XYZ file of C-alpha atoms in Angstrom:
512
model
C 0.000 0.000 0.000
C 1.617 3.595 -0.965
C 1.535 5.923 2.070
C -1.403 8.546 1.458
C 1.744 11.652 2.610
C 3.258 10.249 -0.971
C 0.491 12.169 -3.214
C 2.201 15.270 -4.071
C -1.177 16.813 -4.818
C -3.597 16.251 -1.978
C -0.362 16.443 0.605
C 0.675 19.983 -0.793
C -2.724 20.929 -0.906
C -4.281 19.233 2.600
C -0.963 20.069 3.986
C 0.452 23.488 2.862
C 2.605 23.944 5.823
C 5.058 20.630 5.235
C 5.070 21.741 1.768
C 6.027 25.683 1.881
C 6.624 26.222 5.456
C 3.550 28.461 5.258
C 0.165 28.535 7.683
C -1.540 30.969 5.767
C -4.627 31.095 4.577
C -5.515 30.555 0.354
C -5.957 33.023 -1.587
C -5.985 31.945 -5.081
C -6.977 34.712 -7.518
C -8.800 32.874 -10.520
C -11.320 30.513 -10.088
C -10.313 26.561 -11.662
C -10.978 22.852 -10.718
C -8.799 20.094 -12.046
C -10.629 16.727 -14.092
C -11.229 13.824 -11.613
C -7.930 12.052 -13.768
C -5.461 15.254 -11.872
C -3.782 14.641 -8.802
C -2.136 17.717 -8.941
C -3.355 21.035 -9.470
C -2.025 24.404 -10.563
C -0.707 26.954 -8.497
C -2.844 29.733 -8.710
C -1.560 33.372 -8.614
C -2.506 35.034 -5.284
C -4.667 37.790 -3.994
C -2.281 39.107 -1.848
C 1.003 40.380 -3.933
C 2.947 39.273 -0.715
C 2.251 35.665 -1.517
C 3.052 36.261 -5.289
C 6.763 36.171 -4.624
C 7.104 32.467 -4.855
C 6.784 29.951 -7.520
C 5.047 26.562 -6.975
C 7.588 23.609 -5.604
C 7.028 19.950 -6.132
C 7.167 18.439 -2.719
C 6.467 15.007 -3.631
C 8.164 13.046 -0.390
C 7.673 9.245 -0.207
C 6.833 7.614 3.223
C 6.452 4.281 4.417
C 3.016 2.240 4.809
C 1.200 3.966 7.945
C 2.500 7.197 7.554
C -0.482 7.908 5.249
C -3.039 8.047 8.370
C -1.275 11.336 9.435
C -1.940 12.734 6.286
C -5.629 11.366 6.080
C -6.547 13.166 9.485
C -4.980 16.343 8.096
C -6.622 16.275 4.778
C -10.126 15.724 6.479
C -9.942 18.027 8.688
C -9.252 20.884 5.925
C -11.408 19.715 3.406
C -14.129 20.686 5.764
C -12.991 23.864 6.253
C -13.962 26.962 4.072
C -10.233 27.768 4.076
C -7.914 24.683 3.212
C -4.359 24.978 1.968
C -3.468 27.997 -0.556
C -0.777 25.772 -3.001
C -0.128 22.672 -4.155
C 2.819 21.512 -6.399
C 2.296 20.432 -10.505
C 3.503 17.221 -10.792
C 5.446 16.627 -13.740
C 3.677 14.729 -16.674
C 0.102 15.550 -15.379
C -2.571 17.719 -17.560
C -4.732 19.592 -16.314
C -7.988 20.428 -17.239
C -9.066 23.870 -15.809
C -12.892 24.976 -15.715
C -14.305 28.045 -14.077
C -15.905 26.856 -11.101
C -20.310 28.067 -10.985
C -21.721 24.988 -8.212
C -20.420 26.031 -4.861
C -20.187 22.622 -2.795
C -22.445 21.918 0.078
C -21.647 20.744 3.121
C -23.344 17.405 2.592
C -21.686 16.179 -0.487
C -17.912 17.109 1.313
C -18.744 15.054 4.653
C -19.716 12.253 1.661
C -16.478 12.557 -0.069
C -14.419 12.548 2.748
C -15.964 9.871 4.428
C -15.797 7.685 1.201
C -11.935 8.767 0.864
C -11.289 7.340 4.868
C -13.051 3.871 3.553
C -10.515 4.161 -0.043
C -7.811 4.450 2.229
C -8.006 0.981 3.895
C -5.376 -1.349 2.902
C -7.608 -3.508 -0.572
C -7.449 -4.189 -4.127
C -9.153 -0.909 -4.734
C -6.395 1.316 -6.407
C -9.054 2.630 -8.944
C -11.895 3.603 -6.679
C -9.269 5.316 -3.745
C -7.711 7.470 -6.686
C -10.875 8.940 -7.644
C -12.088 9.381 -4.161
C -9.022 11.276 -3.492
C -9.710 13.261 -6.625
C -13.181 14.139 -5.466
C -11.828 15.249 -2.061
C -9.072 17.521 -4.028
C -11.966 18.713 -6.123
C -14.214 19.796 -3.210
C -10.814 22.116 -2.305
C -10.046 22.988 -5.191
C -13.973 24.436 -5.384
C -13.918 26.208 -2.177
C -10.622 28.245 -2.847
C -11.842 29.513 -5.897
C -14.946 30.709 -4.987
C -13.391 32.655 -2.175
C -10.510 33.399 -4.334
C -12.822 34.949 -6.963
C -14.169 36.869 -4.545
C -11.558 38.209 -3.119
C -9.142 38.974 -6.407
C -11.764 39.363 -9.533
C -8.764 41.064 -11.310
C -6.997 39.020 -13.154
C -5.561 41.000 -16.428
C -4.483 44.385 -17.212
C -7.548 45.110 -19.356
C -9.637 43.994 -16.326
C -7.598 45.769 -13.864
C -7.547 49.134 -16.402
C -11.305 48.582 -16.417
C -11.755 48.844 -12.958
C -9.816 51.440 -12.556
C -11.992 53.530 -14.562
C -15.094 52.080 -12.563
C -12.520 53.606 -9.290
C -12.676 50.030 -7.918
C -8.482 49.543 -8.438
C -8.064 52.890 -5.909
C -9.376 50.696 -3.491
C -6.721 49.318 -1.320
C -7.948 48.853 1.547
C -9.862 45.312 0.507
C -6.319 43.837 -0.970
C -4.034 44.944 1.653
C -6.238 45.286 4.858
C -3.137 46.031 6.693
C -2.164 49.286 5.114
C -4.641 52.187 4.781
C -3.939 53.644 1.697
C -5.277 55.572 -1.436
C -4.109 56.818 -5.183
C -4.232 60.379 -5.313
C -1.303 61.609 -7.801
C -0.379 64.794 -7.756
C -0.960 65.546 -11.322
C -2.840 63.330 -13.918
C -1.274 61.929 -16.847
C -4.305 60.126 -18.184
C -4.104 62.698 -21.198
C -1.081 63.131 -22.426
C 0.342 61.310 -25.552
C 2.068 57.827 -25.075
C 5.311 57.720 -26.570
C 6.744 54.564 -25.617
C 5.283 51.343 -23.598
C 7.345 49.258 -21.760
C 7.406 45.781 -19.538
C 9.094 47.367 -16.621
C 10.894 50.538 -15.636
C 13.220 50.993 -12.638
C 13.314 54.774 -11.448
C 16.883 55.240 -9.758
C 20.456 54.022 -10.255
C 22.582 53.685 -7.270
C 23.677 49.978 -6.529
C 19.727 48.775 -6.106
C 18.695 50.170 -9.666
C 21.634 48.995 -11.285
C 21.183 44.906 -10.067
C 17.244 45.074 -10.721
C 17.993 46.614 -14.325
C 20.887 43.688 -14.135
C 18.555 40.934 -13.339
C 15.161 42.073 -15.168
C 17.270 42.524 -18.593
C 18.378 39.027 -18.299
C 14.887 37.903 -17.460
C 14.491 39.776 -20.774
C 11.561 42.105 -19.259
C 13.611 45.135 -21.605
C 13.671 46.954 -18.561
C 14.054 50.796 -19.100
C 16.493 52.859 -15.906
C 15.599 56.460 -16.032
C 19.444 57.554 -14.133
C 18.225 61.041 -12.741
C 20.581 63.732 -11.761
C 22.938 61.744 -9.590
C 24.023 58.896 -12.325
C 25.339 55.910 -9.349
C 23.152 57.532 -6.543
C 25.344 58.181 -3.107
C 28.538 56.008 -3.940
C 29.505 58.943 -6.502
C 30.298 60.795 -3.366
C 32.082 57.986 -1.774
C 35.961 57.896 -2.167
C 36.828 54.364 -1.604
C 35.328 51.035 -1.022
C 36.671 48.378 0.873
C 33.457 46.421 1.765
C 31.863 45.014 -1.424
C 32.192 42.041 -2.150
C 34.252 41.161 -5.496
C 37.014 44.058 -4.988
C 40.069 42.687 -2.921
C 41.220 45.971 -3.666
C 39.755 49.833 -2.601
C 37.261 50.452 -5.558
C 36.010 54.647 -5.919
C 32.034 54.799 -5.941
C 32.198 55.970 -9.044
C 34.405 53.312 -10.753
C 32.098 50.883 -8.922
C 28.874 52.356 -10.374
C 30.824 52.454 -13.495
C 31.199 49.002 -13.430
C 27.655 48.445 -12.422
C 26.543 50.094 -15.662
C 28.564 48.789 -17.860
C 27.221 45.175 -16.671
C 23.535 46.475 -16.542
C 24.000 47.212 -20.453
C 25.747 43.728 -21.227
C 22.664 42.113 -20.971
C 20.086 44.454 -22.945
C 19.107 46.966 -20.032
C 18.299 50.742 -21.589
C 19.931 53.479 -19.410
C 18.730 56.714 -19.731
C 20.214 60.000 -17.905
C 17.123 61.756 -17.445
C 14.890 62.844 -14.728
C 11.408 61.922 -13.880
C 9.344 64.514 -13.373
C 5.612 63.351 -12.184
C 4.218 59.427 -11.643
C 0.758 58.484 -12.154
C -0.425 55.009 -10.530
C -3.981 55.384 -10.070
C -4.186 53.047 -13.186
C -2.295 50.603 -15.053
C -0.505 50.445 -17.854
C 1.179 53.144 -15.286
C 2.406 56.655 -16.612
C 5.706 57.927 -16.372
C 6.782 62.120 -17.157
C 10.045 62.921 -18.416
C 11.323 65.852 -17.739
C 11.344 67.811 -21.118
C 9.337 65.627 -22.613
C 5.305 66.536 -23.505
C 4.447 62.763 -23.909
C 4.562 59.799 -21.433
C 5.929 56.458 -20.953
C 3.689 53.249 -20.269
C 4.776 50.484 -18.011
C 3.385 47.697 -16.793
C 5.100 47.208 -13.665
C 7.951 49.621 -12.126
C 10.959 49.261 -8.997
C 11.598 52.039 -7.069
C 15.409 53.093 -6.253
C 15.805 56.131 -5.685
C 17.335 55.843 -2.026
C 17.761 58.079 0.500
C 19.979 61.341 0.651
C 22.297 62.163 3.928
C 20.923 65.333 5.657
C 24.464 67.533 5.226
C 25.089 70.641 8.160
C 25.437 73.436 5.306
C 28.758 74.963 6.175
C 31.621 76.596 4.672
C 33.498 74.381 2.570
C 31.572 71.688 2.402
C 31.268 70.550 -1.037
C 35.120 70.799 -1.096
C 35.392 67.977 1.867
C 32.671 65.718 0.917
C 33.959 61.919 0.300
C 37.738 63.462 1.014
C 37.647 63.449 4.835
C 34.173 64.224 5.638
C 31.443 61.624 5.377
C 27.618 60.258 6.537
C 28.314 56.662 6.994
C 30.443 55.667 9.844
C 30.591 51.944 9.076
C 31.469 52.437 5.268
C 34.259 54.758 5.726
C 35.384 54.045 9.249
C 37.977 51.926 8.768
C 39.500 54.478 6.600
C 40.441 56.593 9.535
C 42.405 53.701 11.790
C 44.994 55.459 14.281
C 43.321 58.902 13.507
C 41.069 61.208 15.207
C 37.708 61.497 13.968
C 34.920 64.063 14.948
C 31.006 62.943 14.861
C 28.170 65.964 14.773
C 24.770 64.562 15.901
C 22.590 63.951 19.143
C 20.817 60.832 18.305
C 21.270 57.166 18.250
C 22.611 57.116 14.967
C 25.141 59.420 16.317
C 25.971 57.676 19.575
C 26.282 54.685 17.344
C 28.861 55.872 14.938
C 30.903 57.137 17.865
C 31.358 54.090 19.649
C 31.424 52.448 15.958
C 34.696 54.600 15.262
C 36.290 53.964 18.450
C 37.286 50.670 17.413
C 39.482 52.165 14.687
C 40.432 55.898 15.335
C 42.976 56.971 18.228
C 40.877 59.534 19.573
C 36.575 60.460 18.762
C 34.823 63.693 19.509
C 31.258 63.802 19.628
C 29.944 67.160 18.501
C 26.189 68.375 19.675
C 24.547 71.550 18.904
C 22.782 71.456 22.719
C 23.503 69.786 25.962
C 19.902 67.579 25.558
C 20.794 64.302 23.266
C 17.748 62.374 21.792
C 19.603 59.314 22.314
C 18.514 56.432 24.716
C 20.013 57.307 28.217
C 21.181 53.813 27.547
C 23.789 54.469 24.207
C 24.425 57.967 26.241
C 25.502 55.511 29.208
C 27.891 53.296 27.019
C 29.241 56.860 25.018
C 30.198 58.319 28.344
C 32.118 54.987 29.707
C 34.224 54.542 26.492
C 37.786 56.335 26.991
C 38.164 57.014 23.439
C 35.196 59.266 23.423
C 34.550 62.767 24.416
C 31.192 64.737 24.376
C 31.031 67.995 23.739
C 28.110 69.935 24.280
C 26.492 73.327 23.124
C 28.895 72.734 19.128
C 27.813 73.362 15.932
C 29.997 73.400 12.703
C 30.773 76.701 11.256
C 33.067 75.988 8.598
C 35.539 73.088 7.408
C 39.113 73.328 6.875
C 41.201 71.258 4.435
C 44.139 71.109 2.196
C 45.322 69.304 -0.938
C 45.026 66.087 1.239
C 41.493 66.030 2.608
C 39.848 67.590 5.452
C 42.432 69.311 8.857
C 40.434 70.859 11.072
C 36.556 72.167 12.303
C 35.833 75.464 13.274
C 33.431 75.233 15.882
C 30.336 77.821 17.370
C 28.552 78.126 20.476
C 24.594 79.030 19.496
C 24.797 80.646 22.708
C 27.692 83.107 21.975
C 27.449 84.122 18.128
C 31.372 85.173 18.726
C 32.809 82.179 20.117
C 35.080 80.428 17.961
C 37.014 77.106 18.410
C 38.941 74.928 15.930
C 39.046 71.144 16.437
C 41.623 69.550 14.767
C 40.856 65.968 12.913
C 41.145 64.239 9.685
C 37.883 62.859 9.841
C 34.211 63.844 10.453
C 30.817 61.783 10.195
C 27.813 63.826 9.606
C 24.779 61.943 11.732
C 21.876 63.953 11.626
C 19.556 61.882 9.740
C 18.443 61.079 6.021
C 15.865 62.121 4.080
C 13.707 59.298 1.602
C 13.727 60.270 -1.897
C 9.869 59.526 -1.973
C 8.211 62.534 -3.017
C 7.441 61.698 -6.782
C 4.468 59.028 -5.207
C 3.490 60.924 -2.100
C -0.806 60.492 -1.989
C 0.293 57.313 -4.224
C 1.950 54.649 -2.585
C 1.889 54.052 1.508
C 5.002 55.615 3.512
C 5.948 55.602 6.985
C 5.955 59.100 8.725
C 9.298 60.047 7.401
C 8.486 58.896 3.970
C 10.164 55.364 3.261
C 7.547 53.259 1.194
C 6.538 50.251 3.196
C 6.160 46.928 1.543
C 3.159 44.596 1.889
C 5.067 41.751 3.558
C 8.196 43.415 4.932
C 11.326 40.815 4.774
C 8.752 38.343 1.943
C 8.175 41.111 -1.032
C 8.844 44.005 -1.951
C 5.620 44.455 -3.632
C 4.284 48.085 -2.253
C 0.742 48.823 -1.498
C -0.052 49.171 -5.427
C 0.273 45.400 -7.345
C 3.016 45.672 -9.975
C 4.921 48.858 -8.348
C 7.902 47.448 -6.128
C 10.516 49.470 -4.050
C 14.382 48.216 -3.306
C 17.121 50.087 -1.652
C 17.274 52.876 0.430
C 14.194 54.501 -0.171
C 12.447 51.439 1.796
C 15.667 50.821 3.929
C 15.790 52.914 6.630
C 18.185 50.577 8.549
C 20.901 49.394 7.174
C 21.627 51.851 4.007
C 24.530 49.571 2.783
C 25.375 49.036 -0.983
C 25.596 45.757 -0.459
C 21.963 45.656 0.915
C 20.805 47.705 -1.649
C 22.068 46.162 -4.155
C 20.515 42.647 -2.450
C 17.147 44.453 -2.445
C 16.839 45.270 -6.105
C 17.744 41.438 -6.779
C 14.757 41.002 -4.876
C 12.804 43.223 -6.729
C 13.275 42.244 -9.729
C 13.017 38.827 -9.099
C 9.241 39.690 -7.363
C 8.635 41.751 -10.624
C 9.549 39.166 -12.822
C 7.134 36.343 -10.949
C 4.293 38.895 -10.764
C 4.679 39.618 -14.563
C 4.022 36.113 -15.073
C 0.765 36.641 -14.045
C 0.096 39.404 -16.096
C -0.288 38.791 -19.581
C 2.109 41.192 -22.098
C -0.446 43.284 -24.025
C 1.071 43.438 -27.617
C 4.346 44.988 -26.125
């Protein structure tokens, strides 16, 4: 007798969990049965775009004799339920024969199935008659998820989708993604302007996110289109040299490394273009794109997000002169630059407090520079600043001007806010600005949902990085208000374009 757990259909199905590690409920978006000859069925793409981030695994595992009544008790116990397992895994060599589903199943004719399929499964010369009971138990599932699937997700295409958008059923949100409150109000409608070019997919930003989901879409071959922007490599273009991404033994500049990002991004097919976008509209799809100098519009089906985040700088004298050559906004990128030197940090916060005791591993000798003698960092971090030796606080500071050389940065002229004359130079090689950063979210403010300082939240934070509009995903620093690494930017546009990729799948291309 072949243990029941050995069925890769029923067991992936009755038992989504040991399949996909997943106890969520199904949410299939199109309504299909399989023929009483399938023991497998199709995955079916999900309501949620949090769940659309995976595709569907065979988990076809082989047990002994026995083992089957685990897997009986499971499957009975979620065929009567209204919500049974989401997935279930195509098993190679079977065809399927897909029908809309119009008979909802009663109550009656499940306990009936079921209770046949706990008879089928006694050990007999029945092998016939327990297949198709099992097949009338995965049919009584595969009924119930797509009724409530079909009532939960009745888009399925981008005509239907652009259809109901018109009908203001796609602005919406709240039924798709109960968790975040959030509606499409652009800023400006592009609804009339001219189309001049339509497009699978285009990525908005090109720092080290941009750069790998442009990287990975092109060899996908979505043609993905990167409008650059001003800043061509994002925040690396101010960074002198690298020493923590992986694949340079040697110090790489930013810019050589962006360089080299580029120059791989357009080995594989991906169209760069160095201009900026000027207005977003995603209250419908095909979305709408404005180019800045341009009186017509681009269409795209789907679009990442990476533009990133920009450093808050102080605004003093010489600053532009000293920025990436001694003066800096990210401690643990460029602190290991400064070993055996000293090193000033200018902010109250934990960020701050953070980077000092960060730098105190490498530099002789770290000054922490605040503006007032009231920190908003935890009295905890304040606690561990004011026991570290290599540390000094210094209270009531504020940078009035840089000083620097042919070499880099030399020295800090210092103010009281108190005292408009004091003056005081502090002499270092090395200064971290630590005052906060600033989301480059502002072309879908009203559009997509944001956190109070503007980062655009995902649907499933750390599953997708689908946002709260299907088909528009965000990677990088502009979600990432954590980390802010290029190696974790450059890990989240993978991401992204690997969700954007899946979720086109979905989507049928319409005639470009």
């Amino acid at each position: 007798h072949e243990g029941f757990l050995s069925m890769p259909g029923i067991m992936s199905r009755a038992l989504p969990w040991a399949a996909d590690g997943d106890f969520r409920s199904p949410s299939p978006a199109t309504a299909f049965v399989l023929s009483p000859a399938a023991t497998a069925s199709a995955h079916y793409p999900s309501r949620k775009p949090c769940s659309q981030d995976r595709e569907p695994k065979l988990k076809a595992a082989r047990t002994p004799a026995g083992a089957g009544w685990v897997g009986l008790a499971a499957a009975v116990s979620v065929s009567l339920s209204s919500r049974s397992g989401r997935r279930c895994a195509r098993a190679p060599g079977v065809s399927l024969a897909a029908t809309k589903v119009s008979t909802p199943v009663s109550l009656t004719q499940r306990l009936r199935n079921v209770l046949f399929m706990v008879v089928a499964e006694i050990p007999g010369p029945w092998p016939r008659w327990r297949s198709e009971r099992r097949a009338a138990v995965m049919r009584d599932l595969d009924i119930l998820n797509a009724a409530w699937a079909a009532s939960q997700a009745p888009l399925q295409t981008v005509e239907e989708e652009r259809l109901a958008a018109k009908e203001g059923r796609f602005t919406k949100t709240e039924a798709r993604f109960p968790h975040i409150n959030n509606k499409v109000r652009p800023a400006v409608s592009l609804q009339n302007l001219p189309v001049v070019e339509k497009r699978r997919l285009v990525i908005v930003g090109a720092g080290p996110s941009g750069y790998t989901a442009a990287m990975y879409a092109a060899r996908a071959r979505l043609r993905p289109l990167l409008f650059c922007g001003p800043l061509v490599g994002g925040q690396l273009m101010l960074t002198s040299d690298v020493e923590n991404f992986p694949g340079y033994p040697e110090a790489v500049s930013g810019p050589q490394m962006m360089t080299d990002m580029r120059t791989q991004c357009e080995r594989f097919g991906a169209e760069i273009r160095e201009k900026l976008v000027e207005a977003v509209d995603l209250s419908d799809r095909p979305f709408r794109i404005k180019i800045q100098g341009e009186e017509g519009v681009v269409e795209a089906d789907s679009m990442i997000i990476a533009t990133g985040a920009t450093a808050r700088w102080l605004g003093a004298e010489e600053e532009d002169a000293v920025k990436g050559i001694g003066v800096s906004t990210c401690a643990v990128c460029d602190g290991a630059l400064f070993a055996d030197e000293e090193v000033a940090v200018i902010g109250g916060g934990d960020t701050a407090i953070e980077d000092a005791l960060f730098l105190a591993r490498f530099a002789s000798h770290v000054t922490l520079l605040h503006r007032s003698e009231k920190f908003r960092a935890s009295a905890l971090m304040l606690e561990r600043c004011k026991r570290e030796p290599k540390v000094t606080m210094k209270t009531w500071r504020n940078v009035k001007s840089w000083k620097h050389d042919e070499s880099g940065l030399t020295g800090i002229e210092l103010g009281d806010p108190r005292d408009p004359n004091f003056r005081e130079t502090l002499n270092v090689t090395g200064a971290f600005i630590a005052i906060g950063h600033d989301a480059q979210s502002k072309l879908f403010k009203n559009q997509l949902a944001m956190d109070e300082d503007g980062y655009i939240l995902h649907t499933r934070p750390g599953a997708s990085t689908m946002t709260s509009i299907p088909g528009v995903f965000s990677s990088g620093d502009v979600s990432d208000r954590r980390y802010r690494q290029a190696i974790t930017a450059a890990g989240h546009g993978c991401q992204a374009a690997l969700d954007c990729e899946r979720w086109l799948d979905k989507v049928p291309e319409v005639g470009y």
